[in-house]
Tab-separated table of C-alpha atoms in Angstrom:
chain	number	residue	atom	x	y	z
A	1	UNK	CA	-7.955	6.300	-19.443
A	2	UNK	CA	-4.714	5.305	-17.752
A	3	UNK	CA	-2.427	8.174	-16.769
A	4	UNK	CA	1.266	8.318	-15.968
A	5	UNK	CA	0.879	7.592	-12.215
A	6	UNK	CA	-1.191	4.491	-13.083
A	7	UNK	CA	1.538	3.179	-15.375
A	8	UNK	CA	4.152	3.853	-12.669
A	9	UNK	CA	2.052	2.022	-10.040
A	10	UNK	CA	1.401	-0.967	-12.309
A	11	UNK	CA	4.996	-1.168	-13.560
A	12	UNK	CA	6.562	-0.771	-10.129
A	13	UNK	CA	4.240	-3.292	-8.509
A	14	UNK	CA	4.663	-5.851	-11.279
A	15	UNK	CA	8.438	-5.500	-11.122
A	16	UNK	CA	8.458	-5.915	-7.347
A	17	UNK	CA	6.095	-8.905	-7.363
A	18	UNK	CA	7.885	-10.701	-10.189
A	19	UNK	CA	11.185	-10.200	-8.338
A	20	UNK	CA	9.684	-11.501	-5.090
A	21	UNK	CA	8.054	-14.536	-6.708
A	22	UNK	CA	11.282	-15.509	-8.438
A	23	UNK	CA	13.545	-15.234	-5.412
A	24	UNK	CA	15.405	-18.418	-4.466
A	25	UNK	CA	13.476	-20.371	-1.830
A	26	UNK	CA	15.960	-19.671	0.973
A	27	UNK	CA	16.061	-15.922	0.246
A	28	UNK	CA	12.259	-15.745	-0.013
A	29	UNK	CA	11.973	-17.568	3.305
A	30	UNK	CA	14.386	-15.143	4.970
A	31	UNK	CA	12.491	-12.215	3.456
A	32	UNK	CA	9.222	-13.610	4.835
A	33	UNK	CA	10.761	-14.068	8.257
A	34	UNK	CA	12.017	-10.478	8.155
A	35	UNK	CA	8.540	-9.151	7.430
A	36	UNK	CA	7.037	-11.488	10.012
A	37	UNK	CA	9.276	-9.916	12.661
A	38	UNK	CA	6.981	-6.873	12.566
A	39	UNK	CA	4.410	-8.989	14.421
A	40	UNK	CA	6.803	-9.937	17.229
A	41	UNK	CA	5.513	-7.241	19.630
A	42	UNK	CA	1.958	-8.491	19.128
A	43	UNK	CA	2.971	-12.122	19.692
A	44	UNK	CA	4.752	-11.032	22.881
A	45	UNK	CA	1.740	-9.023	23.997
A	46	UNK	CA	-0.577	-11.930	23.297
A	47	UNK	CA	1.639	-14.306	25.256
A	48	UNK	CA	1.871	-11.916	28.215
A	49	UNK	CA	-1.893	-11.303	28.207
A	50	UNK	CA	-2.566	-15.018	28.001
A	51	UNK	CA	-0.305	-15.851	30.968
A	52	UNK	CA	-1.777	-12.946	32.967
A	53	UNK	CA	-5.311	-14.198	32.328
A	54	UNK	CA	-4.268	-17.728	33.255
A	55	UNK	CA	-2.787	-16.512	36.541
A	56	UNK	CA	-5.856	-14.391	37.228
A	57	UNK	CA	-8.146	-17.349	36.581
A	58	UNK	CA	-6.044	-19.496	38.954
A	59	UNK	CA	-6.712	-16.947	41.702
A	60	UNK	CA	-10.443	-17.386	41.177
A	61	UNK	CA	-10.486	-21.181	41.529
A	62	UNK	CA	-11.891	-22.132	44.970
A	63	UNK	CA	-9.683	-24.053	47.394
A	64	UNK	CA	-12.055	-27.053	47.450
A	65	UNK	CA	-11.796	-27.425	43.656
A	66	UNK	CA	-7.998	-27.289	43.895
A	67	UNK	CA	-7.968	-29.996	46.579
A	68	UNK	CA	-10.266	-32.206	44.434
A	69	UNK	CA	-7.953	-31.661	41.471
A	70	UNK	CA	-4.917	-32.510	43.599
A	71	UNK	CA	-6.497	-35.767	44.804
A	72	UNK	CA	-7.438	-36.684	41.232
A	73	UNK	CA	-3.918	-35.896	39.994
A	74	UNK	CA	-2.363	-37.969	42.811
A	75	UNK	CA	-4.545	-40.964	41.879
A	76	UNK	CA	-3.712	-40.556	38.194
A	77	UNK	CA	-0.037	-40.259	39.071
A	78	UNK	CA	-0.167	-43.514	41.061
A	79	UNK	CA	-1.850	-45.290	38.129
A	80	UNK	CA	0.676	-43.887	35.674
A	81	UNK	CA	3.599	-44.942	37.861
A	82	UNK	CA	2.200	-48.468	37.941
A	83	UNK	CA	1.757	-48.453	34.153
A	84	UNK	CA	5.274	-47.050	33.794
A	85	UNK	CA	6.707	-49.939	35.851
A	86	UNK	CA	4.874	-52.452	33.655
A	87	UNK	CA	6.037	-50.629	30.513
A	88	UNK	CA	9.637	-50.699	31.742
A	89	UNK	CA	9.374	-54.472	32.069
A	90	UNK	CA	7.880	-54.761	28.571
A	91	UNK	CA	10.573	-52.446	27.194
A	92	UNK	CA	13.342	-54.509	28.771
A	93	UNK	CA	11.781	-57.678	27.366
A	94	UNK	CA	11.432	-56.047	23.957
A	95	UNK	CA	15.084	-54.957	23.873
A	96	UNK	CA	16.191	-58.464	24.975
A	97	UNK	CA	14.142	-60.007	22.157
A	98	UNK	CA	15.450	-57.461	19.639
A	99	UNK	CA	19.031	-58.215	20.594
A	100	UNK	CA	18.264	-61.966	20.374
A	101	UNK	CA	16.938	-61.417	16.835
A	102	UNK	CA	19.937	-59.183	16.044
A	103	UNK	CA	17.655	-56.218	15.351
A	104	UNK	CA	19.065	-52.733	15.988
A	105	UNK	CA	17.809	-51.140	19.202
A	106	UNK	CA	15.117	-48.506	18.930
A	107	UNK	CA	16.353	-45.063	19.826
A	108	UNK	CA	13.964	-43.237	22.163
A	109	UNK	CA	12.283	-40.128	20.823
A	110	UNK	CA	13.081	-36.804	22.456
A	111	UNK	CA	10.250	-34.359	22.815
A	112	UNK	CA	9.952	-30.597	23.205
A	113	UNK	CA	6.804	-28.875	24.378
A	114	UNK	CA	5.663	-26.103	22.060
A	115	UNK	CA	2.861	-23.621	22.379
A	116	UNK	CA	0.534	-22.922	19.453
A	117	UNK	CA	0.792	-19.185	18.711
A	118	UNK	CA	-1.292	-18.879	15.575
A	119	UNK	CA	-3.026	-20.378	12.577
A	120	UNK	CA	-2.240	-19.812	8.917
A	121	UNK	CA	-3.544	-16.394	7.897
A	122	UNK	CA	-4.603	-17.856	4.553
A	123	UNK	CA	-7.813	-19.821	4.058
A	124	UNK	CA	-6.310	-22.525	1.918
A	125	UNK	CA	-3.769	-24.319	4.097
A	126	UNK	CA	-4.119	-26.507	7.166
A	127	UNK	CA	-1.164	-25.225	9.152
A	128	UNK	CA	-0.448	-23.706	12.515
A	129	UNK	CA	2.481	-21.898	14.066
A	130	UNK	CA	4.343	-22.935	17.221
A	131	UNK	CA	6.774	-20.972	19.384
A	132	UNK	CA	9.851	-23.137	18.785
A	133	UNK	CA	12.296	-22.327	16.002
A	134	UNK	CA	15.770	-23.035	14.738
A	135	UNK	CA	17.324	-21.524	17.898
A	136	UNK	CA	15.553	-24.319	19.833
A	137	UNK	CA	16.984	-26.959	17.507
A	138	UNK	CA	13.823	-27.494	15.454
A	139	UNK	CA	14.309	-28.821	11.932
A	140	UNK	CA	11.913	-29.457	9.016
A	141	UNK	CA	9.989	-32.763	8.991
A	142	UNK	CA	10.057	-33.247	12.765
A	143	UNK	CA	6.880	-34.969	13.918
A	144	UNK	CA	4.321	-33.068	15.981
A	145	UNK	CA	1.992	-34.937	18.347
A	146	UNK	CA	-0.170	-34.482	21.414
A	147	UNK	CA	-0.998	-36.998	24.116
A	148	UNK	CA	-4.015	-38.011	21.982
A	149	UNK	CA	-2.172	-38.679	18.731
A	150	UNK	CA	-0.620	-37.314	15.560
A	151	UNK	CA	-0.891	-33.628	14.657
A	152	UNK	CA	1.397	-33.241	11.640
A	153	UNK	CA	4.967	-32.358	10.780
A	154	UNK	CA	7.166	-29.264	10.829
A	155	UNK	CA	7.043	-27.724	7.349
A	156	UNK	CA	8.959	-24.449	7.728
A	157	UNK	CA	11.325	-23.284	10.440
A	158	UNK	CA	11.985	-19.701	11.470
A	159	UNK	CA	14.338	-18.417	14.149
A	160	UNK	CA	11.733	-18.203	16.902
A	161	UNK	CA	8.783	-20.088	15.416
A	162	UNK	CA	7.915	-22.975	13.098
A	163	UNK	CA	4.988	-23.819	10.846
A	164	UNK	CA	3.321	-27.188	11.303
A	165	UNK	CA	1.558	-28.806	8.331
A	166	UNK	CA	-1.455	-30.567	9.847
A	167	UNK	CA	-2.645	-34.018	8.758
A	168	UNK	CA	-4.393	-33.714	5.395
A	169	UNK	CA	-2.649	-30.471	4.403
A	170	UNK	CA	-1.154	-30.264	0.918
A	171	UNK	CA	2.271	-30.857	2.479
A	172	UNK	CA	1.347	-33.645	4.899
A	173	UNK	CA	0.284	-37.115	3.777
A	174	UNK	CA	0.433	-39.979	6.268
A	175	UNK	CA	0.789	-43.739	5.759
A	176	UNK	CA	-1.418	-45.507	8.295
A	177	UNK	CA	-2.070	-49.031	9.464
A	178	UNK	CA	-5.220	-50.408	11.074
A	179	UNK	CA	-4.115	-51.668	14.479
A	180	UNK	CA	-6.376	-54.762	14.559
A	181	UNK	CA	-6.289	-56.019	10.970
A	182	UNK	CA	-2.855	-54.616	9.929
A	183	UNK	CA	-4.374	-53.264	6.695
A	184	UNK	CA	-2.449	-50.306	5.347
A	185	UNK	CA	-3.720	-47.119	3.759
A	186	UNK	CA	-2.810	-43.508	3.067
A	187	UNK	CA	-4.180	-40.189	4.185
A	188	UNK	CA	-3.461	-38.328	0.982
A	189	UNK	CA	-1.973	-34.810	1.164
A	190	UNK	CA	-4.297	-31.972	0.240
A	191	UNK	CA	-7.447	-34.015	0.503
A	192	UNK	CA	-10.806	-32.521	1.260
A	193	UNK	CA	-12.103	-33.404	4.671
A	194	UNK	CA	-14.507	-32.085	7.225
A	195	UNK	CA	-12.453	-29.626	9.276
A	196	UNK	CA	-15.181	-28.861	11.780
A	197	UNK	CA	-15.676	-32.468	12.884
A	198	UNK	CA	-12.046	-33.522	12.299
A	199	UNK	CA	-12.738	-36.196	9.693
A	200	UNK	CA	-10.512	-37.274	6.814
A	201	UNK	CA	-10.538	-40.079	4.253
A	202	UNK	CA	-8.070	-42.956	4.220
A	203	UNK	CA	-7.411	-44.141	0.663
A	204	UNK	CA	-6.010	-47.363	-0.805
A	205	UNK	CA	-7.083	-49.638	2.028
A	206	UNK	CA	-7.233	-53.246	0.962
A	207	UNK	CA	-10.714	-54.662	0.455
A	208	UNK	CA	-10.705	-56.259	3.838
A	209	UNK	CA	-14.132	-56.966	5.339
A	210	UNK	CA	-12.517	-57.072	8.759
A	211	UNK	CA	-11.971	-53.305	8.917
A	212	UNK	CA	-14.879	-52.014	10.937
A	213	UNK	CA	-16.098	-48.831	12.536
A	214	UNK	CA	-14.183	-48.043	15.689
A	215	UNK	CA	-10.924	-49.690	14.586
A	216	UNK	CA	-7.868	-47.678	15.562
A	217	UNK	CA	-5.589	-46.330	12.837
A	218	UNK	CA	-1.923	-45.665	13.627
A	219	UNK	CA	1.078	-44.445	11.670
A	220	UNK	CA	2.690	-47.338	9.826
A	221	UNK	CA	6.195	-45.852	9.756
A	222	UNK	CA	6.317	-46.046	5.951
A	223	UNK	CA	7.680	-42.944	4.278
A	224	UNK	CA	10.344	-42.363	6.876
A	225	UNK	CA	8.931	-39.209	8.457
A	226	UNK	CA	6.420	-40.450	11.010
A	227	UNK	CA	7.494	-43.123	13.503
A	228	UNK	CA	5.314	-46.234	13.621
A	229	UNK	CA	2.615	-46.594	16.233
A	230	UNK	CA	1.413	-43.021	16.730
A	231	UNK	CA	-2.408	-42.979	16.981
A	232	UNK	CA	-4.051	-41.129	14.088
A	233	UNK	CA	-7.762	-41.769	14.606
A	234	UNK	CA	-10.632	-44.227	14.565
A	235	UNK	CA	-12.506	-45.595	11.542
A	236	UNK	CA	-16.051	-44.266	11.222
A	237	UNK	CA	-17.189	-46.219	8.140
A	238	UNK	CA	-15.804	-47.756	4.962
A	239	UNK	CA	-16.915	-47.786	1.334
A	240	UNK	CA	-15.612	-49.566	-1.763
A	241	UNK	CA	-14.067	-47.369	-4.446
A	242	UNK	CA	-15.128	-47.440	-8.110
A	243	UNK	CA	-13.694	-50.560	-9.667
A	244	UNK	CA	-13.682	-52.265	-6.294
A	245	UNK	CA	-9.911	-52.603	-6.001
A	246	UNK	CA	-9.585	-50.644	-2.804
A	247	UNK	CA	-11.636	-49.417	0.114
A	248	UNK	CA	-11.874	-45.843	1.303
A	249	UNK	CA	-12.510	-45.278	4.981
A	250	UNK	CA	-13.699	-42.177	6.808
A	251	UNK	CA	-11.500	-41.520	9.816
A	252	UNK	CA	-12.226	-39.398	12.861
A	253	UNK	CA	-8.895	-37.899	13.895
A	254	UNK	CA	-7.677	-38.611	17.427
A	255	UNK	CA	-6.650	-34.975	17.836
A	256	UNK	CA	-9.040	-32.050	17.419
A	257	UNK	CA	-6.815	-29.948	15.173
A	258	UNK	CA	-8.768	-26.734	15.678
A	259	UNK	CA	-8.403	-26.748	19.456
A	260	UNK	CA	-4.690	-27.253	19.929
A	261	UNK	CA	-2.901	-25.122	22.505
A	262	UNK	CA	0.232	-27.138	23.265
A	263	UNK	CA	1.922	-29.811	21.161
A	264	UNK	CA	5.008	-32.004	21.427
A	265	UNK	CA	7.705	-31.827	18.752
A	266	UNK	CA	9.510	-35.172	18.485
A	267	UNK	CA	13.091	-35.711	17.447
A	268	UNK	CA	15.316	-38.761	17.273
B	1	UNK	CA	-0.587	17.724	7.205
B	2	UNK	CA	0.332	16.165	10.555
B	3	UNK	CA	-3.289	15.236	11.168
B	4	UNK	CA	-3.688	13.496	7.804
B	5	UNK	CA	-0.487	11.578	8.548
B	6	UNK	CA	-2.140	10.466	11.778
B	7	UNK	CA	-5.151	9.164	9.807
B	8	UNK	CA	-2.833	7.275	7.498
B	9	UNK	CA	-0.954	5.841	10.457
B	10	UNK	CA	-4.259	4.665	11.942
B	11	UNK	CA	-5.256	3.066	8.640
B	12	UNK	CA	-2.005	1.100	8.439
B	13	UNK	CA	-2.206	0.255	12.152
B	14	UNK	CA	-5.747	-1.125	11.852
B	15	UNK	CA	-4.712	-3.199	8.816
B	16	UNK	CA	-1.679	-4.584	10.697
B	17	UNK	CA	-3.836	-5.498	13.693
B	18	UNK	CA	-6.502	-7.021	11.437
B	19	UNK	CA	-3.913	-9.289	9.813
B	20	UNK	CA	-2.610	-10.396	13.205
B	21	UNK	CA	-6.184	-11.064	14.352
B	22	UNK	CA	-6.702	-13.109	11.174
B	23	UNK	CA	-4.126	-15.632	12.386
B	24	UNK	CA	-5.311	-15.573	15.996
B	25	UNK	CA	-9.143	-15.718	15.994
B	26	UNK	CA	-9.444	-19.484	16.059
B	27	UNK	CA	-12.983	-19.247	17.437
B	28	UNK	CA	-14.165	-17.450	14.302
B	29	UNK	CA	-12.391	-19.995	12.098
B	30	UNK	CA	-13.908	-22.915	14.037
B	31	UNK	CA	-17.409	-21.457	13.721
B	32	UNK	CA	-17.443	-20.362	10.082
B	33	UNK	CA	-14.531	-22.399	8.620
B	34	UNK	CA	-12.926	-19.178	7.344
B	35	UNK	CA	-10.323	-16.863	8.866
B	36	UNK	CA	-11.282	-13.385	10.018
B	37	UNK	CA	-9.949	-11.901	6.787
B	38	UNK	CA	-11.117	-8.283	6.428
B	39	UNK	CA	-8.148	-6.757	4.620
B	40	UNK	CA	-9.954	-6.568	1.213
B	41	UNK	CA	-12.660	-4.427	2.834
B	42	UNK	CA	-10.064	-2.096	4.365
B	43	UNK	CA	-8.341	-1.905	1.022
B	44	UNK	CA	-11.618	-1.123	-0.740
B	45	UNK	CA	-12.108	1.750	1.705
B	46	UNK	CA	-8.562	2.975	1.007
B	47	UNK	CA	-8.983	2.739	-2.762
B	48	UNK	CA	-12.197	4.781	-2.610
B	49	UNK	CA	-10.920	7.483	-0.274
B	50	UNK	CA	-7.157	7.783	-0.771
B	51	UNK	CA	-4.757	8.330	-3.639
B	52	UNK	CA	-3.103	5.752	-5.853
B	53	UNK	CA	0.208	5.840	-3.971
B	54	UNK	CA	-1.313	5.101	-0.572
B	55	UNK	CA	-3.580	2.398	-2.041
B	56	UNK	CA	-0.661	0.678	-3.792
B	57	UNK	CA	1.515	0.857	-0.672
B	58	UNK	CA	-1.215	-0.605	1.541
B	59	UNK	CA	-2.025	-3.385	-0.955
B	60	UNK	CA	1.610	-4.436	-1.234
B	61	UNK	CA	2.403	-4.161	2.461
B	62	UNK	CA	-0.749	-5.922	3.677
B	63	UNK	CA	-0.166	-8.713	1.152
B	64	UNK	CA	3.390	-9.191	2.425
B	65	UNK	CA	2.159	-9.173	6.022
B	66	UNK	CA	-0.473	-11.830	5.219
B	67	UNK	CA	2.051	-14.033	3.414
B	68	UNK	CA	4.553	-13.708	6.273
B	69	UNK	CA	2.015	-15.381	8.587
B	70	UNK	CA	1.210	-18.091	6.071
B	71	UNK	CA	2.998	-20.799	4.134
B	72	UNK	CA	1.764	-19.246	0.871
B	73	UNK	CA	4.531	-18.123	-1.513
B	74	UNK	CA	5.534	-14.521	-0.931
B	75	UNK	CA	3.790	-11.989	-3.179
B	76	UNK	CA	0.634	-14.002	-3.913
B	77	UNK	CA	-1.609	-11.989	-1.604
B	78	UNK	CA	-0.001	-8.689	-2.633
B	79	UNK	CA	-0.705	-9.381	-6.322
B	80	UNK	CA	-4.371	-10.193	-5.695
B	81	UNK	CA	-4.962	-7.277	-3.342
B	82	UNK	CA	-3.207	-4.841	-5.678
B	83	UNK	CA	-5.374	-5.904	-8.641
B	84	UNK	CA	-8.572	-5.347	-6.642
B	85	UNK	CA	-7.391	-2.051	-5.164
B	86	UNK	CA	-6.134	-0.726	-8.490
B	87	UNK	CA	-9.395	-1.614	-10.232
B	88	UNK	CA	-11.441	0.157	-7.589
B	89	UNK	CA	-9.139	3.177	-7.469
B	90	UNK	CA	-9.166	3.544	-11.248
B	91	UNK	CA	-12.968	3.451	-11.512
B	92	UNK	CA	-13.895	5.103	-8.247
B	93	UNK	CA	-15.437	8.137	-9.940
B	94	UNK	CA	-18.160	5.803	-11.231
B	95	UNK	CA	-18.951	4.403	-7.787
B	96	UNK	CA	-21.464	5.884	-5.376
B	97	UNK	CA	-19.041	5.411	-2.550
B	98	UNK	CA	-20.983	7.435	0.010
B	99	UNK	CA	-23.989	5.100	-0.201
B	100	UNK	CA	-24.036	2.262	2.325
B	101	UNK	CA	-25.423	-0.277	-0.155
B	102	UNK	CA	-22.621	0.569	-2.597
B	103	UNK	CA	-20.051	0.102	0.174
B	104	UNK	CA	-21.668	-3.238	1.043
B	105	UNK	CA	-21.470	-4.577	-2.516
B	106	UNK	CA	-17.977	-3.182	-3.072
B	107	UNK	CA	-16.884	-4.950	0.119
B	108	UNK	CA	-18.480	-8.174	-1.113
B	109	UNK	CA	-16.837	-7.930	-4.546
B	110	UNK	CA	-13.444	-7.071	-3.028
B	111	UNK	CA	-13.581	-9.939	-0.514
B	112	UNK	CA	-14.818	-12.473	-3.063
B	113	UNK	CA	-12.426	-11.517	-5.864
B	114	UNK	CA	-9.348	-11.099	-3.648
B	115	UNK	CA	-9.681	-14.587	-2.194
B	116	UNK	CA	-10.632	-16.075	-5.563
B	117	UNK	CA	-7.525	-14.559	-7.174
B	118	UNK	CA	-5.330	-15.815	-4.318
B	119	UNK	CA	-6.747	-19.301	-4.826
B	120	UNK	CA	-6.121	-19.129	-8.597
B	121	UNK	CA	-2.523	-17.957	-8.073
B	122	UNK	CA	-1.889	-20.662	-5.472
B	123	UNK	CA	-3.337	-23.304	-7.801
B	124	UNK	CA	-0.706	-22.597	-10.437
B	125	UNK	CA	2.057	-22.762	-7.822
B	126	UNK	CA	4.199	-25.760	-6.865
B	127	UNK	CA	1.948	-26.911	-4.001
B	128	UNK	CA	-1.753	-27.086	-4.721
B	129	UNK	CA	-3.978	-25.938	-1.888
B	130	UNK	CA	-6.975	-27.892	-0.590
B	131	UNK	CA	-9.773	-27.035	-3.076
B	132	UNK	CA	-13.301	-28.387	-3.369
B	133	UNK	CA	-16.786	-27.100	-4.059
B	134	UNK	CA	-16.755	-26.095	-0.403
B	135	UNK	CA	-14.043	-23.564	-1.345
B	136	UNK	CA	-16.646	-21.613	-3.349
B	137	UNK	CA	-18.830	-21.459	-0.255
B	138	UNK	CA	-15.827	-20.277	1.780
B	139	UNK	CA	-15.037	-17.540	-0.752
B	140	UNK	CA	-18.678	-16.420	-0.712
B	141	UNK	CA	-18.618	-16.283	3.087
B	142	UNK	CA	-15.410	-14.247	2.961
B	143	UNK	CA	-17.117	-11.907	0.485
B	144	UNK	CA	-20.072	-11.536	2.858
B	145	UNK	CA	-17.740	-10.855	5.812
B	146	UNK	CA	-16.015	-8.104	3.848
B	147	UNK	CA	-19.382	-6.761	2.714
B	148	UNK	CA	-20.304	-6.293	6.378
B	149	UNK	CA	-16.950	-4.787	7.310
B	150	UNK	CA	-16.635	-2.303	4.415
B	151	UNK	CA	-19.407	0.121	5.551
B	152	UNK	CA	-18.104	-0.188	9.106
B	153	UNK	CA	-14.624	0.787	7.856
B	154	UNK	CA	-16.117	3.950	6.318
B	155	UNK	CA	-17.857	4.802	9.602
B	156	UNK	CA	-14.768	4.036	11.708
B	157	UNK	CA	-12.246	5.957	9.654
B	158	UNK	CA	-14.606	8.885	9.049
B	159	UNK	CA	-15.102	9.109	12.817
B	160	UNK	CA	-11.371	8.873	13.445
B	161	UNK	CA	-10.737	11.510	10.808
B	162	UNK	CA	-13.327	13.840	12.362
B	163	UNK	CA	-11.841	13.234	15.815
B	164	UNK	CA	-8.152	13.551	15.090
B	165	UNK	CA	-7.782	15.528	11.858
B	166	UNK	CA	-7.524	19.283	11.814
B	167	UNK	CA	-10.516	20.874	10.113
B	168	UNK	CA	-10.127	24.664	9.652
B	169	UNK	CA	-13.235	26.691	10.337
B	170	UNK	CA	-14.667	27.992	7.083
B	171	UNK	CA	-13.952	31.738	6.867
B	172	UNK	CA	-16.906	34.053	6.425
B	173	UNK	CA	-17.047	36.420	3.492
B	174	UNK	CA	-18.173	39.282	5.749
B	175	UNK	CA	-15.817	42.236	5.932
B	176	UNK	CA	-16.719	45.141	8.226
B	177	UNK	CA	-15.073	47.759	5.995
B	178	UNK	CA	-17.185	46.673	3.002
B	179	UNK	CA	-20.514	46.798	4.835
B	180	UNK	CA	-23.168	48.820	3.096
B	181	UNK	CA	-25.077	50.733	5.722
B	182	UNK	CA	-28.447	52.042	4.627
B	183	UNK	CA	-30.835	54.540	6.231
B	184	UNK	CA	-31.174	58.174	7.140
B	185	UNK	CA	-28.549	58.239	9.894
B	186	UNK	CA	-25.935	56.256	8.123
B	187	UNK	CA	-22.436	57.646	7.842
B	188	UNK	CA	-22.513	57.557	4.049
B	189	UNK	CA	-25.564	59.711	3.919
């Protein structure tokens, strides 16, 4: 039998929750940020512990391993400088051709390095949290990448942190293009994939027999959020959909989304 | 009174740390495809050992903490956790809460139902979460995780309570002035 304290608890809680759930989006977001501030000491502690452990592990690396690493980095640097020179030539040629065709010049993308500081505490979203926020100039819908390829887009921005909706999350669909055949498809938002092996389905690909396993998929630039040409993944296999109008392809993502530590946030 | 406040502080502290760990233990998430979500088990412990006020406060606060580290709408986790905690608190006189197997199954039910309710509430929201048959497996795994944690929560907090709480020594009923002395040489003789 319910007693007076039970009615008070139920009534008070219901009132509070209904108020919270009906707050305007901006107020609710600020309220969430306010509560999230209680975890700031732990985030700071985690960051300090992480950098301390990193420094401690650096002390343990033998000198010979460091010298090997230095030689390898110097060689890689030389190769990259050579590639950079070639790319500069191609870029100059590209801008000459664009101006000849009266196309507007492409503005270079700026990038900010962000550290991954956490994953979504809920089970049902594919998001992560990075340590850049509105005070660093981050805005919603900025593209997040690594050197390997596309990660997702900024979905929510706090003062000191931002949430990134990963590819395949309910808030992150991506229009892709197969690099070789130029067939276009969509990674639908909120689709079920295989998180552990980093695989997702590409829908609405044209029934092109030329799309084969191993073909590279890149962002097509359609939709206006993701710039064209960012690697997304490689095709594993294709299958015709019911009715045979389109093909669905299984894609292995270029980036292992569960093992991200640092990401780049792009801006125009 | 101060000691019991210390126990309460420890309970809230452990819950706060558990929620932070939930967003940080990527290794656990990579291995089992679920976050290290043990708050329902802690809440089940609270509902079975503390009063309605404390249980309600912890359910609401832990829900808000969870939602602040997630993109879920605010209040979704609080609503689910409160329903579970209230149900357990209301019927706790029928539960054999000192038995380990009861704690195990209560932990399982709390973990399973809390995450199921969160999923249902999210599904009616503006953005639908990623749901498949695999979600049922995830919820079952979360239930199993909480089933394992719930008896451990009883052991941990009972130990903390024994260590830090003040337990007065039970007074004896013996009074020297009321002693009945028998025998030939007794004073009363």
